[in-house]
Coordinates of C-alpha atoms in Angstrom, one line a residue:
M13 CA 64.7 -215.5 96.9
D14 CA 65.3 -212.2 95.9
S15 CA 63.1 -209.5 98.2
S16 CA 60.5 -207.9 96.2
P17 CA 61.4 -204.0 95.9
L18 CA 57.8 -203.0 96.9
T19 CA 57.2 -202.4 100.6
Q20 CA 53.8 -203.0 101.8
Q21 CA 52.5 -199.9 103.7
D22 CA 50.2 -199.9 106.7
R23 CA 46.9 -199.8 106.0
P24 CA 45.2 -196.2 107.2
S25 CA 42.2 -196.7 110.4
S26 CA 40.1 -194.7 107.8
F27 CA 39.7 -193.7 104.2
Q28 CA 39.4 -189.9 103.3
P29 CA 37.2 -188.9 100.3
K30 CA 39.0 -187.5 97.8
I31 CA 36.9 -184.7 98.2
D32 CA 37.5 -183.9 101.2
S33 CA 41.5 -184.0 100.7
L34 CA 40.9 -181.1 98.7
Y35 CA 38.9 -179.1 100.7
E36 CA 41.9 -179.9 102.9
Q37 CA 44.5 -178.5 100.6
L38 CA 41.8 -175.1 99.4
L39 CA 41.4 -173.8 102.9
G40 CA 43.7 -176.0 105.4
R41 CA 47.1 -174.1 104.6
D42 CA 48.5 -171.8 107.3
E43 CA 51.2 -169.7 105.0
N44 CA 50.2 -166.5 104.1
D45 CA 51.6 -167.2 100.5
L46 CA 49.3 -167.0 97.4
V47 CA 48.9 -170.6 96.0
D48 CA 47.7 -170.5 92.7
F49 CA 46.0 -174.1 92.2
P50 CA 46.5 -175.2 88.6
D51 CA 43.7 -176.0 86.1
G52 CA 43.8 -180.0 87.0
F53 CA 42.9 -179.0 90.3
W54 CA 39.9 -177.0 89.7
Q55 CA 38.8 -179.7 86.8
E56 CA 38.9 -182.4 89.4
F57 CA 37.1 -180.5 92.2
F58 CA 34.0 -179.7 90.3
L59 CA 33.9 -183.2 88.8
L60 CA 33.5 -185.0 92.1
R61 CA 30.2 -184.4 94.1
P62 CA 30.6 -182.0 96.6
D63 CA 30.2 -183.2 100.6
K64 CA 28.6 -180.4 101.8
T65 CA 28.3 -181.3 105.3
S66 CA 32.2 -181.5 105.4
L67 CA 32.6 -177.9 103.6
R68 CA 30.4 -176.6 105.4
R69 CA 32.1 -178.3 109.0
R70 CA 35.8 -177.0 107.8
L71 CA 34.5 -173.2 106.6
N72 CA 33.0 -173.0 110.1
R73 CA 36.1 -173.8 111.6
L74 CA 37.5 -170.2 110.2
D75 CA 36.4 -167.0 111.5
A76 CA 36.5 -163.5 109.6
D77 CA 39.9 -162.8 110.0
D78 CA 41.4 -166.6 108.7
L79 CA 39.1 -166.0 105.6
L80 CA 41.5 -162.6 104.9
R81 CA 44.0 -164.7 105.5
I82 CA 43.2 -166.9 102.9
Q83 CA 41.7 -164.5 100.6
G84 CA 43.6 -165.7 97.6
E85 CA 42.6 -169.4 97.8
T86 CA 38.8 -168.2 98.5
Q87 CA 38.5 -165.7 95.7
Q88 CA 40.1 -168.5 93.1
L89 CA 37.4 -170.6 94.7
F90 CA 34.7 -168.2 93.6
R91 CA 35.7 -167.3 90.3
R92 CA 36.3 -170.8 89.3
A93 CA 33.1 -171.8 90.5
V94 CA 31.2 -168.8 88.8
A95 CA 33.3 -170.3 85.3
Q96 CA 32.2 -173.5 86.0
I97 CA 29.0 -173.0 86.4
K98 CA 28.5 -171.6 82.6
S99 CA 30.3 -174.7 81.3
K100 CA 28.5 -177.5 79.2
N101 CA 29.6 -179.9 81.5
V102 CA 26.5 -180.5 83.4
A103 CA 27.8 -182.2 86.5
S104 CA 30.3 -180.1 87.1
A105 CA 28.2 -177.2 86.5
E106 CA 25.6 -178.6 89.4
A107 CA 28.6 -179.3 91.4
A108 CA 30.0 -176.0 90.9
L109 CA 26.6 -174.4 92.3
D110 CA 25.8 -176.9 95.5
T111 CA 29.5 -175.7 96.3
L112 CA 28.8 -172.1 95.9
A113 CA 25.9 -172.3 97.9
V114 CA 27.6 -173.4 100.9
F115 CA 30.3 -171.6 100.6
L116 CA 28.2 -168.4 100.6
D117 CA 25.7 -169.0 103.2
V118 CA 28.8 -169.8 105.7
V119 CA 31.2 -166.7 104.5
L120 CA 28.5 -164.2 104.6
A121 CA 27.2 -165.2 108.1
K122 CA 30.7 -164.1 109.6
R123 CA 31.4 -161.2 111.6
Y124 CA 33.3 -158.6 109.8
T125 CA 34.8 -155.0 111.2
N126 CA 33.7 -153.6 107.6
P127 CA 31.2 -156.1 106.1
S128 CA 30.9 -154.8 102.4
S129 CA 34.6 -154.2 102.0
E130 CA 35.9 -157.2 103.7
I131 CA 33.3 -159.6 102.2
I132 CA 34.1 -157.9 98.8
T133 CA 37.9 -159.0 99.4
V134 CA 37.1 -162.6 100.4
L135 CA 35.1 -163.3 96.9
A136 CA 36.7 -161.0 94.4
G137 CA 39.4 -158.7 95.3
L138 CA 38.3 -154.7 95.6
D139 CA 40.3 -154.4 92.8
E140 CA 38.4 -156.9 90.0
V141 CA 34.7 -156.9 92.0
D142 CA 33.1 -155.4 88.9
D143 CA 34.5 -157.8 86.6
V144 CA 33.7 -160.4 88.9
F145 CA 30.0 -160.0 89.6
L146 CA 29.1 -158.7 86.2
E147 CA 30.3 -162.6 85.5
F148 CA 28.6 -164.0 88.4
A149 CA 25.4 -162.0 87.2
D150 CA 25.3 -163.1 83.4
A151 CA 26.0 -166.8 84.5
F152 CA 23.0 -167.1 87.2
E153 CA 20.8 -165.1 84.9
T154 CA 21.5 -167.6 82.1
V155 CA 20.9 -170.8 84.6
I156 CA 17.8 -169.3 85.9
R157 CA 16.4 -168.6 82.6
T158 CA 17.1 -171.6 81.1
G159 CA 18.4 -174.7 83.7
K160 CA 20.4 -177.4 82.1
P161 CA 22.1 -177.1 78.8
G162 CA 20.5 -179.0 76.4
V163 CA 17.8 -180.3 79.1
P164 CA 14.8 -177.7 79.1
E165 CA 12.5 -180.1 80.8
D166 CA 15.0 -180.2 84.0
T167 CA 15.1 -176.5 84.4
F168 CA 14.6 -177.0 88.0
S169 CA 17.6 -179.1 89.1
R170 CA 19.9 -176.2 88.5
R171 CA 17.4 -173.2 88.9
D172 CA 16.9 -174.1 92.5
P173 CA 20.7 -173.8 93.8
A174 CA 21.1 -171.2 91.5
L175 CA 18.3 -168.9 93.2
T176 CA 20.0 -170.3 96.8
V177 CA 22.9 -168.4 95.8
V178 CA 22.0 -165.4 94.4
W179 CA 19.5 -165.1 97.5
C180 CA 22.4 -165.4 99.9
L181 CA 24.4 -162.8 97.7
S182 CA 21.3 -160.5 98.0
D183 CA 20.7 -161.1 101.3
E184 CA 23.8 -160.4 102.7
L185 CA 25.7 -158.2 100.7
G186 CA 23.1 -156.0 99.0
F187 CA 24.1 -157.1 95.8
L188 CA 21.4 -156.4 92.7
L189 CA 22.1 -158.3 89.6
Y190 CA 21.4 -155.9 86.8
P191 CA 17.8 -155.0 85.7
S192 CA 17.3 -157.7 82.9
G193 CA 17.6 -160.5 85.2
F194 CA 14.2 -159.6 86.5
I195 CA 12.0 -161.1 84.0
C196 CA 14.2 -164.4 83.7
M197 CA 13.0 -165.4 86.9
F198 CA 9.3 -166.3 85.2
D199 CA 10.6 -167.2 82.3
A200 CA 10.6 -170.9 83.1
D201 CA 7.9 -173.0 82.2
V202 CA 6.5 -173.4 85.5
E203 CA 4.5 -177.0 85.1
T204 CA 3.3 -176.7 89.2
P205 CA 2.5 -173.7 90.5
I206 CA 4.0 -174.1 93.7
R207 CA 7.6 -174.1 92.4
I208 CA 7.5 -169.9 91.6
L209 CA 7.6 -169.8 95.4
E210 CA 11.4 -169.4 95.3
P211 CA 12.2 -167.0 92.4
F212 CA 8.9 -164.7 93.8
L213 CA 10.6 -164.5 97.3
L214 CA 14.0 -163.5 95.7
L215 CA 12.1 -161.1 93.9
G216 CA 10.7 -159.7 97.1
L217 CA 14.0 -159.4 98.8
L218 CA 15.5 -157.8 95.5
A219 CA 12.7 -155.3 95.5
N220 CA 12.8 -154.8 99.6
Y221 CA 16.4 -153.9 99.5
N222 CA 17.7 -150.7 101.5
K223 CA 14.2 -149.4 99.3
F224 CA 13.6 -146.0 101.9
E225 CA 17.0 -145.1 101.0
F226 CA 17.8 -145.3 97.6
R227 CA 15.9 -145.9 94.2
N228 CA 15.3 -149.9 94.1
P229 CA 15.9 -150.9 90.3
Y230 CA 13.7 -153.7 91.1
R231 CA 10.9 -151.9 92.4
S232 CA 10.9 -149.7 89.8
R233 CA 10.8 -152.9 87.3
L234 CA 7.6 -154.0 89.4
E235 CA 6.3 -151.3 88.9
D236 CA 6.6 -151.2 84.9
F237 CA 5.9 -155.1 84.6
V238 CA 3.1 -155.6 82.0
D239 CA 3.6 -159.2 81.1
D240 CA 0.0 -160.5 81.6
T241 CA 1.1 -164.1 81.2
A242 CA 3.9 -164.3 83.5
I243 CA 1.9 -162.3 86.4
Q244 CA -1.1 -165.2 86.1
K245 CA 1.5 -167.3 86.2
V246 CA 2.7 -165.9 89.4
I247 CA -0.6 -165.4 90.8
R248 CA -1.6 -169.3 90.4
G249 CA 1.6 -170.1 92.5
F250 CA 0.8 -167.6 94.8
G251 CA -2.6 -168.9 95.3
A252 CA -0.9 -172.1 95.7
V253 CA 1.6 -171.1 98.3
C254 CA -1.3 -170.2 100.6
S255 CA -3.4 -172.6 100.6
R256 CA -0.7 -174.9 101.6
S257 CA 0.5 -172.4 104.7
R258 CA -3.5 -172.0 105.5
D259 CA -3.5 -176.3 105.4
G260 CA -1.0 -175.9 108.1
Y261 CA -3.5 -174.3 110.3
V262 CA -6.1 -176.9 109.5
A263 CA -3.8 -179.6 110.4
V264 CA -3.5 -178.5 113.9
Q265 CA -7.5 -178.0 114.4
E266 CA -9.9 -179.1 111.8
D267 CA -12.6 -176.3 111.8
I268 CA -15.1 -177.8 109.2
E269 CA -18.3 -179.3 110.9
A270 CA -18.7 -182.6 109.9
G271 CA -22.4 -183.2 108.3
W272 CA -24.2 -186.4 110.1
T273 CA -23.4 -189.8 108.8
L274 CA -24.7 -193.3 110.2
G275 CA -21.7 -193.9 112.7
S276 CA -21.7 -190.3 113.9
T277 CA -25.5 -190.9 114.6
L278 CA -24.9 -194.1 116.4
K279 CA -22.0 -192.5 118.5
Y280 CA -24.3 -189.9 119.2
I281 CA -27.0 -192.2 121.0
G282 CA -24.6 -194.2 122.7
L283 CA -24.2 -197.0 120.5
G284 CA -20.5 -196.0 119.0
V285 CA -19.9 -199.7 119.4
L286 CA -22.1 -200.2 115.7
A287 CA -20.7 -197.6 113.9
P288 CA -18.9 -199.1 110.6
S289 CA -15.0 -199.1 111.3
R290 CA -13.4 -196.3 108.9
S291 CA -9.6 -197.6 109.1
S292 CA -9.1 -197.4 105.8
T293 CA -9.5 -193.5 106.0
P294 CA -6.0 -191.9 107.3
T295 CA -6.6 -189.4 109.8
R296 CA -4.6 -186.6 111.4
S297 CA -3.0 -187.6 115.0
P298 CA -4.6 -184.8 117.1
A299 CA -2.5 -183.1 119.7
S300 CA -2.0 -184.8 122.9
N301 CA -2.9 -181.8 125.3
A302 CA -4.1 -177.9 125.0
E303 CA -0.4 -177.1 125.4
E304 CA 0.7 -178.6 122.3
V305 CA -1.7 -177.0 120.1
K306 CA -0.9 -173.7 121.5
D307 CA 2.7 -174.2 120.4
L308 CA 1.8 -175.7 117.5
F309 CA -0.4 -172.6 116.6
A310 CA 2.1 -170.1 117.7
S311 CA 4.4 -171.7 115.3
L312 CA 2.7 -170.5 112.4
P313 CA 2.6 -169.4 109.5
D314 CA 5.2 -172.0 108.3
P315 CA 7.9 -170.3 106.4
D316 CA 6.2 -170.5 103.3
A317 CA 4.7 -167.3 104.1
S318 CA 7.3 -165.1 103.3
I319 CA 5.9 -165.1 100.0
L320 CA 3.3 -162.7 101.6
L321 CA 6.2 -159.7 101.5
S322 CA 6.4 -160.3 97.6
A323 CA 2.8 -159.9 96.9
Y324 CA 2.6 -157.1 99.2
D325 CA 5.3 -155.2 97.0
F326 CA 4.1 -156.3 93.7
T327 CA 0.4 -155.4 95.0
N328 CA 1.7 -151.5 96.2
A329 CA 3.6 -151.4 93.0
N330 CA 1.5 -152.9 90.0
K331 CA -2.0 -152.1 89.6
L332 CA -2.2 -154.9 86.8
F333 CA -1.0 -157.6 89.1
C334 CA -3.8 -156.4 91.6
L335 CA -6.3 -156.8 88.3
N336 CA -5.7 -160.2 88.2
L337 CA -5.2 -161.0 91.3
I338 CA -8.8 -160.0 92.4
T339 CA -9.9 -161.7 89.3
Q340 CA -8.3 -164.3 88.1
P341 CA -10.3 -167.9 88.4
G342 CA -8.9 -171.0 89.8
E343 CA -7.5 -173.5 87.3
T344 CA -10.3 -175.5 87.3
P345 CA -13.8 -174.8 88.3
K346 CA -13.5 -176.9 91.3
S347 CA -10.3 -175.5 92.6
E348 CA -9.5 -172.4 95.1
P349 CA -9.0 -169.2 92.7
P350 CA -5.9 -167.6 94.0
F351 CA -7.6 -164.3 95.5
S352 CA -9.6 -167.4 97.9
A353 CA -6.6 -168.6 99.3
F354 CA -4.9 -165.7 100.1
L355 CA -8.2 -164.2 102.1
S356 CA -8.4 -167.5 103.7
L357 CA -4.7 -167.7 104.6
T358 CA -5.5 -164.2 105.9
S359 CA -8.3 -165.5 107.9
Y360 CA -6.6 -167.9 110.2
I361 CA -3.4 -166.1 110.5
L362 CA -5.3 -162.9 112.0
H363 CA -7.4 -165.6 114.0
H364 CA -4.4 -166.4 116.0
A365 CA -2.3 -163.1 115.6
Y366 CA -2.2 -162.6 119.1
R367 CA -0.5 -166.2 119.7
S368 CA 3.3 -164.8 118.4
P369 CA 4.7 -161.1 117.4
R370 CA 5.5 -163.2 114.1
S371 CA 1.6 -163.7 113.0
T372 CA 0.9 -160.2 114.3
L373 CA 3.3 -159.1 111.6
Y374 CA 2.4 -161.0 108.7
G375 CA -1.5 -160.1 109.9
L376 CA -0.7 -156.8 109.6
L377 CA 1.2 -157.0 105.9
N378 CA -2.0 -158.6 105.0
L379 CA -4.1 -155.9 106.2
T380 CA -2.2 -153.7 104.3
T381 CA -2.3 -155.6 100.8
L382 CA -6.2 -155.4 101.6
R383 CA -5.8 -151.8 102.0
I384 CA -4.0 -150.9 98.8
L385 CA -6.6 -152.6 96.8
I386 CA -9.6 -151.4 98.8
E387 CA -8.3 -147.8 98.0
D388 CA -8.3 -148.2 94.7
Q389 CA -12.1 -147.5 93.6
S390 CA -12.1 -149.4 90.3
L391 CA -10.5 -152.6 92.4
C392 CA -13.2 -151.8 95.1
T393 CA -15.8 -152.1 92.7
K394 CA -14.7 -155.5 92.0
L395 CA -14.4 -156.4 95.6
F396 CA -18.4 -155.9 95.8
D397 CA -19.3 -157.0 92.3
P398 CA -21.3 -160.4 92.4
T399 CA -20.5 -161.6 89.5
L400 CA -17.2 -162.2 90.8
S401 CA -18.0 -163.8 93.7
I402 CA -15.7 -166.8 95.2
P403 CA -15.7 -169.0 97.8
V404 CA -13.4 -168.4 101.0
R405 CA -13.0 -170.9 104.1
L406 CA -12.8 -168.6 107.0
S407 CA -11.1 -169.1 110.6
R408 CA -13.7 -170.9 112.7
Q409 CA -11.3 -172.7 115.4
R410 CA -12.3 -170.5 118.7
Q411 CA -15.3 -169.2 119.5
P412 CA -17.1 -167.0 118.7
F413 CA -17.5 -168.5 115.5
L414 CA -18.3 -166.9 112.3
P415 CA -21.4 -167.7 110.3
S416 CA -21.0 -170.9 108.4
T417 CA -20.9 -169.6 104.7
S418 CA -20.2 -171.9 102.3
H419 CA -21.6 -170.8 99.2
P420 CA -19.8 -168.0 97.0
R421 CA -19.9 -164.6 97.8
P422 CA -18.1 -161.3 96.7
A423 CA -15.0 -160.6 98.1
A424 CA -15.6 -157.9 100.4
A425 CA -18.4 -160.1 102.3
A426 CA -15.2 -162.0 103.5
I427 CA -13.2 -159.4 104.2
L428 CA -15.6 -157.6 106.2
D429 CA -16.1 -161.2 108.3
I430 CA -11.8 -161.1 108.6
A431 CA -12.2 -157.7 110.2
V432 CA -14.7 -158.8 112.6
D433 CA -13.1 -162.0 113.3
T434 CA -9.9 -160.4 113.9
I435 CA -11.6 -157.8 116.2
N436 CA -13.5 -160.0 118.3
H437 CA -10.4 -162.7 118.8
N438 CA -7.4 -160.6 119.8
L439 CA -9.4 -158.7 122.6
R440 CA -6.4 -158.3 125.1
R441 CA -5.7 -156.2 128.5
R442 CA -2.4 -155.3 126.5
L443 CA -4.5 -154.5 123.3
D444 CA -2.2 -154.4 119.8
I445 CA -3.2 -151.0 118.5
P446 CA -1.6 -151.3 115.5
L447 CA -3.5 -154.1 114.6
Y448 CA -6.6 -153.1 115.5
I449 CA -6.4 -149.4 113.7
A450 CA -5.3 -151.8 110.6
C451 CA -8.5 -153.7 110.8
L452 CA -10.9 -150.1 111.7
N453 CA -9.1 -148.9 108.4
I454 CA -10.4 -151.7 106.6
L455 CA -14.0 -151.5 107.8
H456 CA -14.3 -147.5 107.3
R457 CA -13.1 -147.7 103.8
L458 CA -15.1 -150.5 102.8
L459 CA -18.4 -148.8 104.6
S460 CA -16.9 -145.4 103.1
Y461 CA -17.6 -147.2 99.4
L462 CA -20.7 -148.3 99.9
V463 CA -21.9 -144.7 101.8
T464 CA -20.4 -142.7 98.7
T465 CA -21.6 -145.6 95.6
R466 CA -25.2 -145.9 97.9
S467 CA -24.6 -149.6 96.9
R468 CA -27.0 -151.9 98.7
F469 CA -25.1 -155.0 100.1
P470 CA -26.3 -158.0 101.7
Y471 CA -24.1 -158.9 104.8
H472 CA -24.8 -160.7 108.3
W473 CA -24.7 -156.7 109.8
P474 CA -25.8 -157.2 112.8
L475 CA -22.9 -159.4 113.6
L476 CA -20.3 -155.8 113.0
W477 CA -22.6 -153.8 114.9
Q478 CA -22.0 -155.9 117.7
T479 CA -18.4 -156.2 117.3
L480 CA -18.1 -152.5 117.1
L481 CA -20.2 -152.0 120.4
S482 CA -18.1 -154.5 121.9
L483 CA -15.1 -152.7 121.1
L484 CA -16.4 -149.8 122.3
R485 CA -17.3 -151.8 126.0
F486 CA -13.7 -152.8 125.9
L487 CA -11.8 -149.6 125.3
T488 CA -14.1 -148.1 127.8
T489 CA -13.4 -150.8 130.1
Y490 CA -9.5 -151.1 129.8
A491 CA -9.0 -147.2 129.3
E492 CA -6.5 -146.6 132.3
S493 CA -4.8 -149.2 130.7
L494 CA -4.5 -147.8 127.0
T495 CA -4.1 -144.2 127.5
H496 CA -0.4 -143.8 127.6
D497 CA 0.0 -145.8 123.8
P498 CA 1.4 -143.1 121.5
D499 CA -0.8 -144.8 118.6
L500 CA -4.4 -144.5 120.7
P501 CA -5.6 -141.1 119.0
A502 CA -5.1 -142.9 115.5
L503 CA -7.1 -145.7 116.8
I504 CA -9.9 -143.7 118.6
D505 CA -10.5 -141.6 115.8
T506 CA -10.9 -144.6 113.3
F507 CA -13.3 -146.2 115.5
L508 CA -15.4 -142.8 115.8
A509 CA -15.5 -142.2 112.2
T510 CA -16.6 -146.3 111.7
L511 CA -19.4 -146.2 114.3
S512 CA -20.5 -142.5 113.4
L513 CA -20.7 -143.1 109.5
V514 CA -22.9 -146.8 109.9
V515 CA -24.8 -144.6 113.0
C516 CA -25.4 -141.5 110.6
A517 CA -25.5 -142.9 106.8
G518 CA -26.4 -146.5 107.2
D519 CA -29.6 -145.9 105.1
A520 CA -27.4 -145.7 102.4
F521 CA -26.0 -149.4 102.1
L522 CA -28.4 -151.5 104.3
P523 CA -30.6 -153.9 102.7
D524 CA -33.2 -153.6 104.8
T525 CA -34.3 -151.2 107.5
A526 CA -34.4 -154.1 109.9
A527 CA -30.5 -153.8 109.9
W528 CA -30.3 -150.0 110.7
D529 CA -33.4 -150.6 113.3
D530 CA -30.8 -153.0 114.8
L531 CA -28.5 -151.0 115.4
F532 CA -30.0 -148.6 117.1
Y533 CA -31.3 -151.3 119.3
K534 CA -27.8 -152.4 119.8
L535 CA -26.6 -148.5 120.6
V536 CA -29.1 -148.0 123.0
G537 CA -28.0 -151.2 125.0
S538 CA -24.5 -149.6 124.9
A539 CA -25.8 -145.9 125.6
H540 CA -24.4 -146.1 129.0
L541 CA -20.9 -146.4 128.1
L542 CA -20.9 -143.3 125.7
P543 CA -20.3 -140.9 128.3
K544 CA -17.7 -142.6 130.5
F545 CA -15.7 -143.3 126.5
R546 CA -16.1 -139.2 126.2
S547 CA -14.5 -138.7 129.6
A548 CA -11.7 -140.9 128.9
F549 CA -10.7 -140.6 125.0
A550 CA -12.3 -137.3 123.5
S551 CA -9.5 -135.0 124.6
L552 CA -6.7 -136.8 123.8
S553 CA -3.9 -135.5 122.5
R554 CA -2.2 -136.1 119.4
P555 CA 1.5 -136.4 119.6
E556 CA 3.2 -135.8 116.3
S557 CA 4.4 -139.5 116.8
S558 CA 1.2 -141.1 116.9
A559 CA 0.3 -143.4 113.9
P560 CA -1.4 -141.4 110.7
A561 CA -5.1 -140.1 111.2
T562 CA -7.8 -141.3 109.6
L563 CA -10.0 -138.3 110.0
N564 CA -9.2 -134.5 108.7
P565 CA -9.2 -132.3 112.0
G566 CA -12.3 -130.1 111.9
A567 CA -15.3 -129.2 114.3
S568 CA -17.7 -131.3 112.8
N569 CA -16.2 -134.6 112.7
S570 CA -13.6 -133.9 115.9
P571 CA -13.8 -137.0 118.2
V572 CA -15.9 -135.0 120.9
A573 CA -18.4 -134.2 118.4
L574 CA -18.5 -137.6 117.0
V575 CA -19.2 -138.8 120.3
D576 CA -21.4 -136.3 121.0
N577 CA -23.6 -136.9 118.3
L578 CA -23.8 -140.8 119.4
V579 CA -24.7 -139.6 122.8
M580 CA -27.5 -137.5 120.9
V581 CA -28.6 -140.3 118.7
A582 CA -29.0 -142.5 121.6
G583 CA -30.4 -140.5 123.9
H584 CA -33.4 -139.9 121.0
F585 CA -34.4 -143.5 121.5
E586 CA -33.6 -143.2 125.8
G587 CA -36.3 -140.3 125.6
L588 CA -38.9 -142.9 123.5
L589 CA -38.7 -145.7 125.4
E590 CA -39.2 -143.5 128.8
E591 CA -42.0 -142.1 127.2
E592 CA -43.4 -145.4 126.4
K593 CA -43.0 -146.4 129.9
G594 CA -45.0 -143.4 131.3
K595 CA -47.8 -143.9 129.2
G596 CA -48.4 -146.9 131.3
R597 CA -49.9 -149.5 128.8
V598 CA -47.0 -151.8 128.8
G599 CA -45.9 -151.4 132.1
K600 CA -42.4 -150.3 133.4
N601 CA -40.6 -153.3 131.8
L602 CA -40.5 -153.3 127.7
G603 CA -40.1 -156.2 126.0
M604 CA -37.8 -156.8 123.0
K605 CA -41.0 -156.5 120.6
D606 CA -41.7 -153.3 122.7
V607 CA -38.6 -151.9 122.4
G608 CA -38.5 -153.1 118.5
R609 CA -41.6 -151.1 117.8
V610 CA -40.4 -147.8 119.7
I611 CA -37.1 -147.8 117.7
R612 CA -38.8 -148.5 114.3
R613 CA -41.0 -145.4 115.2
G614 CA -37.9 -143.1 116.5
V615 CA -35.7 -143.8 113.2
E616 CA -38.5 -141.7 111.6
T617 CA -38.4 -138.7 114.1
L618 CA -34.5 -139.0 114.2
A619 CA -32.6 -135.9 112.8
V620 CA -29.5 -137.7 111.5
P621 CA -26.5 -136.3 112.3
G622 CA -24.8 -135.1 109.1
T623 CA -21.9 -137.2 107.8
E624 CA -19.9 -134.6 106.0
G625 CA -16.0 -135.6 106.0
L626 CA -16.6 -138.9 107.5
E627 CA -16.3 -141.3 104.3
R628 CA -13.1 -139.4 103.7
W629 CA -9.7 -141.1 104.3
V630 CA -6.1 -141.0 104.1
R631 CA -4.5 -143.3 101.3
W632 CA -1.6 -145.5 102.5
R633 CA 2.0 -144.6 102.4
E634 CA 4.4 -146.5 102.4
V635 CA 6.7 -143.7 104.2
E636 CA 4.8 -143.1 106.7
E637 CA 4.7 -146.9 108.2
R638 CA 8.2 -147.3 107.3
G639 CA 8.6 -149.1 111.0
M640 CA 6.3 -151.4 110.0
V641 CA 7.4 -152.3 106.8
K642 CA 11.0 -152.7 108.1
R643 CA 9.9 -155.3 110.9
V644 CA 7.9 -157.0 108.8
G645 CA 10.7 -157.5 106.0
R646 CA 13.3 -158.6 108.8
A647 CA 10.4 -161.5 109.8
G648 CA 10.1 -162.5 105.7
V649 CA 13.8 -162.5 105.3
E650 CA 14.2 -165.1 108.2
D651 CA 11.9 -167.2 106.9
A652 CA 12.8 -167.0 103.1
R653 CA 16.5 -168.1 103.9
R654 CA 14.8 -171.1 106.0
V655 CA 12.5 -171.8 102.4
V656 CA 14.9 -171.3 100.0
G657 CA 18.0 -172.4 101.6
G658 CA 16.7 -174.7 103.5
W659 CA 18.7 -173.9 106.8

């Protein structure tokens, strides 16, 4: 029998996926000669499902010099992938998107000697960079705007990876899509508001890129953007993201007081064994110990909070966005309005701001956003408008607790609560002075509005008086450890302006005389601190590097004059109290009722110092705070990379 001409080969120990062998052909060559891969290679390359892990592993083995050596192959990959994205073959286009997302993520993270020119060399070549990148911009605008060809209801299956690719190129290279690409980020029909997160994040990155160095075209488009429908869509999605980020804090520690039930009553009297079982109700597994809770809070907010950077830029550039943010209701009567969600997240972030520098940065960013809103007279009016009352869930996870208020209130009341809570919960020997300056700026501007408009505003004012005087006590106690901070003069100026404003002009906005009497009662209790405060801070030098001052220099509202006024007011009431003691009718120890009666009588004879200049403030100018804005921008970019790319 003749032997067969066929020979049996040894079975390989392992089979290599076809796409992996193509990666090896493309990226594993040692020769310096350029290989021009045929059309058939690329057709097969993009028809196969990408193996992201394998591609990432192979690219990670290459350093920047290796990529420059095989620049011909990497340029072909980039150009062919961009061309494939525009094809009618949906599967190939999606494969090209996924491949580019991994390719750019790894390639752009390499350490190059001359990053800009060498990255361009790896991706397109210096001679063809304009044509290649314009083709890239056109392809991705089409994808972001329309999604799958012929499948409009599945827009995001191609849009999400497309945004990831654009993010990579924008973040590392500073490549900006041409301006017509702006509106396409919000053109798609978003059925789920949370899906606005990725395009809104991308917009924030593009608007922040080198904005202090040149006129950023995306910032210009933010200023000119007047599409009311798109803005409302963005705000609805923004509110959904804020709610989800806030729920991350609640998952660590629930802070809503549970009402009385049969089970809780039985447990309270020691008969918990008779309480009905609630095993069918899903419950959150609590942290095992205090250290675990501390670590969980320190890791918050989640990376989705990077959307706050985009919201800040939109607020700073576009008044229509600000108006819609404040006035837009929830989707249903029972749903949380977007502004409520934003204020709620701000409350939780600032409640725990001391736990990490990242939390502090996001807290500063949100306070800045609120400051921009408050400094606009027409918008501030809406914050105090009772017809625009909203319910806001405020953080109550640590004592002292804010008063429990579940009913809707004007947004300004919630903002006052947030500022008060921030002051009370972040007092540390190493005080975060920029955070406290931001809080006091918020308080000062809200109170200035009330004084200027003479609006009677209901609020738990005694809590604010107690907070301001507690801060006075803290500053006086730890003066020695604070005096070397260059930003301290700005803190002292703003604090004195705020306290003096309520002492001298409280009758202009307090709903009744009882709240003003309570302020003087508390001021008399802290009168012994005022001379110490004056000697410690009133004569501080104000270096040019300090934070922008709130007050305009002048004899009548200088720090020394303001402290003297406070000492004079406190001294007026102390004199009346001593006079009352001297009469001998109530003894040498006056009760609270006696003190209150003397203070009420003393208000009538008090020569209230003038308030000229106290209600004036300096408007926010981003260029003066570029250091803070850049720090927040870097933190936001790092978080946004994790959101968009899942890295």
